[in-house]
mmCIF file of C-alpha atoms and ligand atoms in Angstrom:
data_model
loop_
_atom_site.group_PDB
_atom_site.id
_atom_site.type_symbol
_atom_site.label_atom_id
_atom_site.label_comp_id
_atom_site.label_asym_id
_atom_site.label_seq_id
_atom_site.Cartn_x
_atom_site.Cartn_y
_atom_site.Cartn_z
ATOM 1 C CA UNK A 1 106.252 -24.471 -58.671
ATOM 2 C CA UNK A 2 109.543 -25.116 -60.460
ATOM 3 C CA UNK A 3 109.342 -28.272 -62.600
ATOM 4 C CA UNK A 4 112.049 -30.935 -62.640
ATOM 5 C CA UNK A 5 111.180 -33.646 -65.148
ATOM 6 C CA UNK A 6 113.026 -36.923 -65.691
ATOM 7 C CA UNK A 7 112.938 -38.287 -69.237
ATOM 8 C CA UNK A 8 114.168 -41.864 -69.022
ATOM 9 C CA UNK A 9 113.808 -42.403 -72.787
ATOM 10 C CA UNK A 10 114.070 -46.151 -73.620
ATOM 11 C CA UNK A 11 115.888 -46.911 -70.367
ATOM 12 C CA UNK A 12 115.024 -48.040 -66.880
ATOM 13 C CA UNK A 13 113.691 -51.141 -65.201
ATOM 14 C CA UNK A 14 111.146 -52.174 -62.588
ATOM 15 C CA UNK A 15 113.948 -51.997 -60.012
ATOM 16 C CA UNK A 16 114.855 -48.428 -60.998
ATOM 17 C CA UNK A 17 111.195 -47.340 -60.816
ATOM 18 C CA UNK A 18 111.020 -48.876 -57.347
ATOM 19 C CA UNK A 19 114.192 -47.090 -56.255
ATOM 20 C CA UNK A 20 112.910 -43.727 -57.518
ATOM 21 C CA UNK A 21 109.570 -44.296 -55.776
ATOM 22 C CA UNK A 22 111.231 -44.816 -52.410
ATOM 23 C CA UNK A 23 114.424 -42.737 -52.507
ATOM 24 C CA UNK A 24 113.534 -39.561 -54.410
ATOM 25 C CA UNK A 25 114.096 -36.444 -52.357
ATOM 26 C CA UNK A 26 111.397 -33.866 -51.778
ATOM 27 C CA UNK A 27 112.306 -30.591 -53.460
ATOM 28 C CA UNK A 28 111.731 -27.146 -52.017
ATOM 29 C CA UNK A 29 109.015 -25.552 -54.202
ATOM 30 C CA UNK A 30 109.820 -28.182 -56.817
ATOM 31 C CA UNK A 31 107.324 -30.349 -58.667
ATOM 32 C CA UNK A 32 109.121 -33.522 -59.732
ATOM 33 C CA UNK A 33 107.887 -35.717 -62.559
ATOM 34 C CA UNK A 34 109.250 -39.080 -63.720
ATOM 35 C CA UNK A 35 108.590 -40.076 -67.332
ATOM 36 C CA UNK A 36 109.629 -43.725 -67.700
ATOM 37 C CA UNK A 37 108.675 -45.992 -70.610
ATOM 38 C CA UNK A 38 104.914 -46.725 -70.645
ATOM 39 C CA UNK A 39 105.072 -50.086 -68.872
ATOM 40 C CA UNK A 40 106.760 -48.581 -65.788
ATOM 41 C CA UNK A 41 104.495 -45.552 -65.285
ATOM 42 C CA UNK A 42 102.221 -47.320 -62.764
ATOM 43 C CA UNK A 43 105.275 -48.276 -60.704
ATOM 44 C CA UNK A 44 106.124 -44.620 -60.031
ATOM 45 C CA UNK A 45 104.869 -43.380 -56.658
ATOM 46 C CA UNK A 46 106.159 -41.400 -53.698
ATOM 47 C CA UNK A 47 107.493 -37.869 -54.163
ATOM 48 C CA UNK A 48 107.215 -37.786 -57.940
ATOM 49 C CA UNK A 49 104.290 -37.370 -60.288
ATOM 50 C CA UNK A 50 103.778 -39.735 -63.190
ATOM 51 C CA UNK A 51 104.570 -38.698 -66.737
ATOM 52 C CA UNK A 52 104.721 -40.334 -70.169
ATOM 53 C CA UNK A 53 107.053 -39.755 -73.113
ATOM 54 C CA UNK A 54 104.402 -39.901 -75.833
ATOM 55 C CA UNK A 55 100.745 -40.679 -76.512
ATOM 56 C CA UNK A 56 98.497 -41.366 -79.491
ATOM 57 C CA UNK A 57 96.342 -38.635 -81.090
ATOM 58 C CA UNK A 58 93.054 -40.457 -80.688
ATOM 59 C CA UNK A 59 91.585 -41.430 -77.344
ATOM 60 C CA UNK A 60 90.752 -45.055 -78.195
ATOM 61 C CA UNK A 61 89.938 -47.516 -80.950
ATOM 62 C CA UNK A 62 91.623 -49.845 -83.425
ATOM 63 C CA UNK A 63 95.236 -48.645 -83.244
ATOM 64 C CA UNK A 64 97.373 -51.682 -82.485
ATOM 65 C CA UNK A 65 100.305 -51.033 -80.218
ATOM 66 C CA UNK A 66 99.369 -47.460 -79.340
ATOM 67 C CA UNK A 67 98.610 -45.886 -75.955
ATOM 68 C CA UNK A 68 96.107 -43.042 -75.657
ATOM 69 C CA UNK A 69 96.107 -39.975 -73.453
ATOM 70 C CA UNK A 70 92.908 -41.300 -71.842
ATOM 71 C CA UNK A 71 94.696 -44.540 -70.879
ATOM 72 C CA UNK A 72 97.566 -42.568 -69.385
ATOM 73 C CA UNK A 73 95.131 -40.465 -67.385
ATOM 74 C CA UNK A 74 93.398 -43.638 -66.205
ATOM 75 C CA UNK A 75 96.588 -44.858 -64.480
ATOM 76 C CA UNK A 76 97.236 -41.553 -62.743
ATOM 77 C CA UNK A 77 99.594 -39.971 -65.264
ATOM 78 C CA UNK A 78 99.626 -36.179 -64.993
ATOM 79 C CA UNK A 79 102.170 -35.139 -67.643
ATOM 80 C CA UNK A 80 103.079 -36.148 -71.177
ATOM 81 C CA UNK A 81 106.186 -35.154 -73.130
ATOM 82 C CA UNK A 82 105.353 -34.551 -76.800
ATOM 83 C CA UNK A 83 107.474 -33.729 -79.835
ATOM 84 C CA UNK A 84 110.829 -34.712 -78.382
ATOM 85 C CA UNK A 85 113.563 -34.214 -80.984
ATOM 86 C CA UNK A 86 114.407 -37.939 -80.940
ATOM 87 C CA UNK A 87 110.822 -38.648 -82.059
ATOM 88 C CA UNK A 88 110.895 -35.798 -84.586
ATOM 89 C CA UNK A 89 114.119 -37.349 -85.916
ATOM 90 C CA UNK A 90 112.219 -40.647 -86.358
ATOM 91 C CA UNK A 91 109.591 -38.915 -88.501
ATOM 92 C CA UNK A 92 107.131 -37.311 -86.080
ATOM 93 C CA UNK A 93 105.890 -34.071 -87.648
ATOM 94 C CA UNK A 94 104.830 -30.872 -85.910
ATOM 95 C CA UNK A 95 101.285 -31.458 -87.216
ATOM 96 C CA UNK A 96 101.203 -34.819 -85.459
ATOM 97 C CA UNK A 97 102.546 -33.260 -82.272
ATOM 98 C CA UNK A 98 99.720 -30.705 -82.336
ATOM 99 C CA UNK A 99 97.097 -33.462 -82.750
ATOM 100 C CA UNK A 100 98.585 -35.380 -79.817
ATOM 101 C CA UNK A 101 98.626 -32.221 -77.693
ATOM 102 C CA UNK A 102 94.910 -31.687 -78.361
ATOM 103 C CA UNK A 103 94.162 -35.289 -77.309
ATOM 104 C CA UNK A 104 96.183 -34.788 -74.118
ATOM 105 C CA UNK A 105 94.397 -31.497 -73.371
ATOM 106 C CA UNK A 106 91.018 -33.227 -73.779
ATOM 107 C CA UNK A 107 91.725 -35.540 -70.852
ATOM 108 C CA UNK A 108 93.520 -32.942 -68.728
ATOM 109 C CA UNK A 109 97.132 -34.090 -69.051
ATOM 110 C CA UNK A 110 99.771 -31.368 -68.782
ATOM 111 C CA UNK A 111 101.734 -31.293 -72.022
ATOM 112 C CA UNK A 112 105.494 -30.748 -72.082
ATOM 113 C CA UNK A 113 105.930 -29.781 -75.719
ATOM 114 C CA UNK A 114 109.529 -29.922 -76.953
ATOM 115 C CA UNK A 115 111.024 -27.540 -79.457
ATOM 116 C CA UNK A 116 114.604 -26.618 -80.331
ATOM 117 C CA UNK A 117 116.917 -25.708 -83.149
ATOM 118 C CA UNK A 118 119.429 -28.079 -84.726
ATOM 119 C CA UNK A 119 123.079 -27.142 -84.878
ATOM 120 C CA UNK A 120 123.624 -24.473 -87.527
ATOM 121 C CA UNK A 121 119.895 -23.754 -87.927
ATOM 122 C CA UNK A 122 118.613 -20.200 -87.618
ATOM 123 C CA UNK A 123 117.262 -20.082 -84.055
ATOM 124 C CA UNK A 124 114.357 -17.674 -84.553
ATOM 125 C CA UNK A 125 113.238 -19.244 -87.826
ATOM 126 C CA UNK A 126 113.299 -22.826 -86.455
ATOM 127 C CA UNK A 127 111.612 -21.892 -83.186
ATOM 128 C CA UNK A 128 108.881 -19.774 -84.756
ATOM 129 C CA UNK A 129 108.063 -22.559 -87.216
ATOM 130 C CA UNK A 130 107.840 -25.179 -84.463
ATOM 131 C CA UNK A 131 105.709 -22.906 -82.279
ATOM 132 C CA UNK A 132 103.361 -22.133 -85.184
ATOM 133 C CA UNK A 133 102.988 -25.752 -86.271
ATOM 134 C CA UNK A 134 103.203 -27.816 -83.041
ATOM 135 C CA UNK A 135 101.200 -25.813 -80.519
ATOM 136 C CA UNK A 136 97.407 -26.006 -80.661
ATOM 137 C CA UNK A 137 95.545 -22.678 -80.863
ATOM 138 C CA UNK A 138 93.983 -23.366 -77.478
ATOM 139 C CA UNK A 139 96.992 -23.203 -75.186
ATOM 140 C CA UNK A 140 95.747 -24.499 -71.845
ATOM 141 C CA UNK A 141 97.894 -27.016 -69.993
ATOM 142 C CA UNK A 142 100.937 -26.588 -72.234
ATOM 143 C CA UNK A 143 104.499 -25.969 -71.089
ATOM 144 C CA UNK A 144 107.279 -25.620 -73.646
ATOM 145 C CA UNK A 145 110.544 -27.485 -73.218
ATOM 146 C CA UNK A 146 113.309 -25.655 -75.040
ATOM 147 C CA UNK A 147 115.924 -28.242 -75.992
ATOM 148 C CA UNK A 148 118.620 -27.190 -78.454
ATOM 149 C CA UNK A 149 119.028 -30.451 -80.387
ATOM 150 C CA UNK A 150 122.814 -30.146 -80.301
ATOM 151 C CA UNK A 151 122.779 -29.959 -76.493
ATOM 152 C CA UNK A 152 120.879 -33.222 -75.972
ATOM 153 C CA UNK A 153 123.122 -35.975 -74.640
ATOM 154 C CA UNK A 154 126.221 -34.100 -75.811
ATOM 155 C CA UNK A 155 127.508 -32.587 -72.574
ATOM 156 C CA UNK A 156 127.348 -29.177 -74.282
ATOM 157 C CA UNK A 157 124.969 -26.424 -73.193
ATOM 158 C CA UNK A 158 124.308 -22.879 -74.372
ATOM 159 C CA UNK A 159 125.675 -20.093 -72.147
ATOM 160 C CA UNK A 160 123.383 -18.838 -69.394
ATOM 161 C CA UNK A 161 122.879 -15.605 -71.370
ATOM 162 C CA UNK A 162 121.862 -17.634 -74.436
ATOM 163 C CA UNK A 163 119.472 -19.759 -72.361
ATOM 164 C CA UNK A 164 117.801 -16.643 -70.929
ATOM 165 C CA UNK A 165 117.523 -14.979 -74.325
ATOM 166 C CA UNK A 166 116.050 -18.145 -75.876
ATOM 167 C CA UNK A 167 113.530 -18.665 -73.070
ATOM 168 C CA UNK A 168 112.379 -15.062 -73.083
ATOM 169 C CA UNK A 169 112.030 -15.128 -76.872
ATOM 170 C CA UNK A 170 109.920 -18.321 -76.725
ATOM 171 C CA UNK A 171 107.803 -16.910 -73.877
ATOM 172 C CA UNK A 172 107.090 -13.753 -75.883
ATOM 173 C CA UNK A 173 106.249 -15.679 -79.054
ATOM 174 C CA UNK A 174 104.077 -18.347 -77.409
ATOM 175 C CA UNK A 175 102.753 -16.807 -74.206
ATOM 176 C CA UNK A 176 103.743 -20.041 -72.425
ATOM 177 C CA UNK A 177 106.144 -20.999 -69.643
ATOM 178 C CA UNK A 178 109.400 -22.544 -70.806
ATOM 179 C CA UNK A 179 111.615 -25.194 -69.209
ATOM 180 C CA UNK A 180 115.148 -26.049 -70.332
ATOM 181 C CA UNK A 181 116.490 -29.415 -71.495
ATOM 182 C CA UNK A 182 119.840 -30.561 -72.877
ATOM 183 C CA UNK A 183 122.797 -31.893 -70.847
ATOM 184 C CA UNK A 184 121.453 -30.756 -67.472
ATOM 185 C CA UNK A 185 123.642 -32.296 -64.749
ATOM 186 C CA UNK A 186 124.046 -31.872 -61.004
ATOM 187 C CA UNK A 187 126.881 -29.405 -61.545
ATOM 188 C CA UNK A 188 125.096 -27.017 -63.927
ATOM 189 C CA UNK A 189 121.494 -27.390 -62.678
ATOM 190 C CA UNK A 190 121.601 -24.532 -60.216
ATOM 191 C CA UNK A 191 122.935 -21.955 -62.656
ATOM 192 C CA UNK A 192 120.514 -22.985 -65.413
ATOM 193 C CA UNK A 193 117.534 -23.171 -63.052
ATOM 194 C CA UNK A 194 118.166 -19.622 -61.862
ATOM 195 C CA UNK A 195 118.584 -18.171 -65.353
ATOM 196 C CA UNK A 196 115.976 -15.546 -66.184
ATOM 197 C CA UNK A 197 112.973 -17.068 -67.953
ATOM 198 C CA UNK A 198 113.612 -20.697 -66.943
ATOM 199 C CA UNK A 199 110.562 -22.355 -65.299
ATOM 200 C CA UNK A 200 111.923 -25.881 -64.993
ATOM 201 C CA UNK A 201 114.379 -28.521 -66.211
ATOM 202 C CA UNK A 202 113.936 -31.560 -68.463
ATOM 203 C CA UNK A 203 116.645 -34.058 -67.620
ATOM 204 C CA UNK A 204 117.639 -37.090 -69.702
ATOM 205 C CA UNK A 205 120.871 -38.962 -68.924
ATOM 206 C CA UNK A 206 121.320 -37.523 -65.429
ATOM 207 C CA UNK A 207 117.790 -38.644 -64.458
ATOM 208 C CA UNK A 208 118.712 -42.328 -64.646
ATOM 209 C CA UNK A 209 120.739 -42.323 -61.455
ATOM 210 C CA UNK A 210 118.960 -41.586 -58.183
ATOM 211 C CA UNK A 211 121.947 -39.755 -56.682
ATOM 212 C CA UNK A 212 122.501 -37.453 -59.620
ATOM 213 C CA UNK A 213 118.773 -36.749 -60.005
ATOM 214 C CA UNK A 214 118.412 -36.058 -56.289
ATOM 215 C CA UNK A 215 121.398 -33.711 -56.535
ATOM 216 C CA UNK A 216 119.652 -31.809 -59.338
ATOM 217 C CA UNK A 217 116.441 -31.507 -57.297
ATOM 218 C CA UNK A 218 118.503 -30.261 -54.360
ATOM 219 C CA UNK A 219 120.410 -27.758 -56.489
ATOM 220 C CA UNK A 220 117.493 -25.832 -57.952
HETATM 221 P P1 PGA B 1 120.021 -35.149 -71.789
HETATM 222 O O1 PGA B 1 118.577 -35.318 -72.503
HETATM 223 O O2 PGA B 1 119.759 -34.543 -70.437
HETATM 224 O O3 PGA B 1 120.585 -36.513 -71.728
HETATM 225 O O4 PGA B 1 120.794 -34.204 -72.667
HETATM 226 C C1 PGA B 1 117.573 -34.352 -72.360
HETATM 227 C C2 PGA B 1 116.372 -34.731 -73.183
HETATM 228 O O5 PGA B 1 116.550 -35.306 -74.271
HETATM 229 O O6 PGA B 1 115.225 -34.491 -72.782
#
C-alpha cells in the first residue's frame, strides 16, 4: 500500500479532526494516516489511521508532560513520526531518535523516521550519518521519510530525478522503504508519488485543508 501521511505539526483543532474523520476520501491502494497533535489523536476516525508526531523513549514512569509509545498504542495509534527536522532543530539528537524508535517498536507502532540534508550539506555524508545514528539495528516496522530540510514549508522541491536518486540511495543504504516529504501539494503529488523508489508521501502544510489533502490522495 502507498502511504499518504498528514503531519499537522502544532496546528489543527477539534473541528478539523472531526472534518477529516467524516470527509476524507478513500484512496485507491492508499493507506492514509493523520498525525495531529497528541490531544486530537483519539478524535481521528473514518478512512484514516491514527498517527502521532513524537513519543517518549520510555514506556511509562515519572516523566512529567511526556507521552509514551504504549499510551499512543492504547488509544489506537498505529504510526509515529520520529526525528522530524523541526524537532532535530530544537535539539533532538539522532541517538534520542533511535531510543524512541526502539520504544515504538516494542509496542508495535510503525515508525516514520525522518532524515534529510540541510541546504548546502553533502547529501551522502548527511544521510549516511543520520541512517547510522538514528535507525535501530533491528529494523522491523520502520519506514524512512526523506525530507530535504530546505524543501520543508518552502514551496521548493528537488527534481523528480533527484528524488528518485535520493530514495534509491537511502533504500540501498538502509534496506528500508522510503517516503518523500517537503512541499508536497495537490499539483506535484502525482509526479512525486510515481517517481522511482517513492513508497509514500509525508505532507505538512497541504494536509491542513481537507480539499487539498483529498486532492493529494486522489492524485497518487
Ligand atoms: P510541508 O512539510 O509539506 O509543509 O513542506 C512537510 C513536513 O515537514 O513533514
